[in-house]
């Protein structure tokens, strides 16, 4: 019978509920503090509400080399999450968060962590494990979407066991993973399996300057799950994918090996960041193909803020606003430009498996902590292996964001 992640997720949620129930039974009068949202404490057990809402408006123009051009637009909730996080004593912590959009509900982060020391941790549950931008929360990323690099590496939340060690400016993490906790009901066969490792080092960490270097690798096998698919969106999760290796044996993968490199630098209010990855796929029809992707961007705060880098974790965090609107200031403003590229041309015989490139410009206003308003414009080109399949896409999108 299938050992399925859905069962593991349900068991994990039950453990969290029982733990909370046990703590509540011991002391029914919690101490209450405020950390962006109410945090309750019963003895050694704490529980804090958490969540986020991203309300988007998107306009998109699609220009085809052959076929009908068209425009489309939509206003929607990109993300609407609610959950809890907390601790049990000094060494145990947990997160359980669900997303409710488009009439559906799914688990997002759902994990328990044991940290016997400041820089050593063991984590089990549904969470992410690879890539600088992917590990940086969407609450803090410079652009509204992570881009085609993240689409291609397909490193979303899956059921994972991870072990981590490190220091004040470095870390090494490794582990094994299965399928997403949301993959569906159990049945016959085995879910996907994989192993991964990530390491990062921050050689310079000062008040003005931060430098990040990182590397990661992953090997996975689909087992009896649906074949892996290699495709990218147009720097938005709205609309169709036009650079796509497809689901046929020519483009779908039985397994793959991926390697990625990370780099970022911050100097006062200016920062740069980039990543590159290559994915070697074993195709369902036999043979193999490789896909590559990278991005690079630069951002600047004319209001004087600095991107907050967590050197021990190797990711970025919430910025500190120098003069928030509530204090009589104008808030923080961030301006940014980004270039993305992906190459799927080794998937021979698939017309849409071509090259993708895009330029994105963005502006973000942070009036107060935990609130921001974003605007991104992307000019993307999908150059197919057959010229008649080329598609140019221009996307303008806006976001109002709140988290707690």
Tab-separated table of N, CA, C and O in Angstrom, residues 130-133 135 198-200 212-216 260-264 274-276 314:
chain	number	residue	atom	x	y	z
A	130	UNK	N	15.011	24.491	-0.455
A	130	UNK	CA	16.048	24.864	-1.414
A	130	UNK	C	15.850	26.271	-1.967
A	130	UNK	O	14.720	26.751	-2.078
A	131	UNK	N	16.981	26.926	-2.319
A	131	UNK	CA	17.022	28.188	-3.073
A	131	UNK	C	16.812	29.414	-2.186
A	131	UNK	O	15.871	29.486	-1.391
A	132	UNK	N	17.677	30.397	-2.363
A	132	UNK	CA	17.634	31.632	-1.572
A	132	UNK	C	16.291	32.332	-1.691
A	132	UNK	O	15.654	32.663	-0.683
A	133	UNK	N	15.831	32.593	-2.905
A	133	UNK	CA	14.573	33.319	-3.073
A	133	UNK	C	13.389	32.463	-2.652
A	133	UNK	O	12.408	32.962	-2.096
A	135	UNK	N	13.355	30.176	-0.262
A	135	UNK	CA	13.307	30.096	1.191
A	135	UNK	C	12.951	31.430	1.835
A	135	UNK	O	12.485	31.469	2.974
A	198	UNK	N	21.770	21.639	1.147
A	198	UNK	CA	22.018	23.059	0.889
A	198	UNK	C	23.046	23.573	1.877
A	198	UNK	O	23.007	23.209	3.058
A	199	UNK	N	23.955	24.419	1.392
A	199	UNK	CA	24.944	25.055	2.260
A	199	UNK	C	25.041	26.518	1.893
A	199	UNK	O	24.922	26.892	0.717
A	200	UNK	N	25.242	27.362	2.899
A	200	UNK	CA	25.459	28.779	2.617
A	200	UNK	C	26.536	29.327	3.545
A	200	UNK	O	26.812	28.769	4.623
A	212	UNK	N	26.234	37.083	0.609
A	212	UNK	CA	25.707	35.726	0.751
A	212	UNK	C	26.178	34.871	-0.416
A	212	UNK	O	26.112	35.280	-1.581
A	213	UNK	N	26.644	33.655	-0.105
A	213	UNK	CA	26.998	32.660	-1.111
A	213	UNK	C	26.340	31.342	-0.722
A	213	UNK	O	26.317	30.980	0.458
A	214	UNK	N	25.801	30.631	-1.707
A	214	UNK	CA	25.135	29.382	-1.387
A	214	UNK	C	25.177	28.394	-2.531
A	214	UNK	O	25.386	28.761	-3.690
A	215	UNK	N	24.995	27.122	-2.194
A	215	UNK	CA	24.944	26.050	-3.188
A	215	UNK	C	23.970	24.989	-2.691
A	215	UNK	O	23.848	24.771	-1.478
A	216	UNK	N	23.257	24.348	-3.608
A	216	UNK	CA	22.349	23.277	-3.217
A	216	UNK	C	22.287	22.220	-4.313
A	216	UNK	O	22.643	22.478	-5.472
A	260	UNK	N	22.095	24.052	-7.856
A	260	UNK	CA	21.879	25.489	-7.881
A	260	UNK	C	22.953	26.268	-7.155
A	260	UNK	O	23.562	25.767	-6.209
A	261	UNK	N	23.179	27.491	-7.610
A	261	UNK	CA	24.121	28.423	-6.995
A	261	UNK	C	23.389	29.695	-6.612
A	261	UNK	O	22.510	30.162	-7.353
A	262	UNK	N	23.746	30.261	-5.457
A	262	UNK	CA	23.116	31.472	-4.945
A	262	UNK	C	24.165	32.539	-4.647
A	262	UNK	O	25.272	32.211	-4.203
A	263	UNK	N	23.809	33.794	-4.865
A	263	UNK	CA	24.693	34.899	-4.486
A	263	UNK	C	23.855	36.148	-4.250
A	263	UNK	O	22.865	36.387	-4.945
A	264	UNK	N	24.245	36.917	-3.261
A	264	UNK	CA	23.566	38.178	-2.980
A	264	UNK	C	24.528	39.103	-2.256
A	264	UNK	O	25.434	38.653	-1.542
A	274	UNK	N	21.165	37.029	-7.214
A	274	UNK	CA	21.020	36.193	-8.392
A	274	UNK	C	21.155	34.723	-8.045
A	274	UNK	O	21.773	34.355	-7.041
A	275	UNK	N	20.562	33.871	-8.885
A	275	UNK	CA	20.684	32.428	-8.742
A	275	UNK	C	20.729	31.780	-10.121
A	275	UNK	O	20.170	32.311	-11.092
A	276	UNK	N	21.385	30.628	-10.178
A	276	UNK	CA	21.453	29.812	-11.399
A	276	UNK	C	21.212	28.364	-11.017
A	276	UNK	O	21.620	27.918	-9.940
A	314	UNK	N	20.704	32.203	6.080
A	314	UNK	CA	20.928	32.334	4.651
A	314	UNK	C	19.678	32.714	3.882
A	314	UNK	O	19.355	32.127	2.851
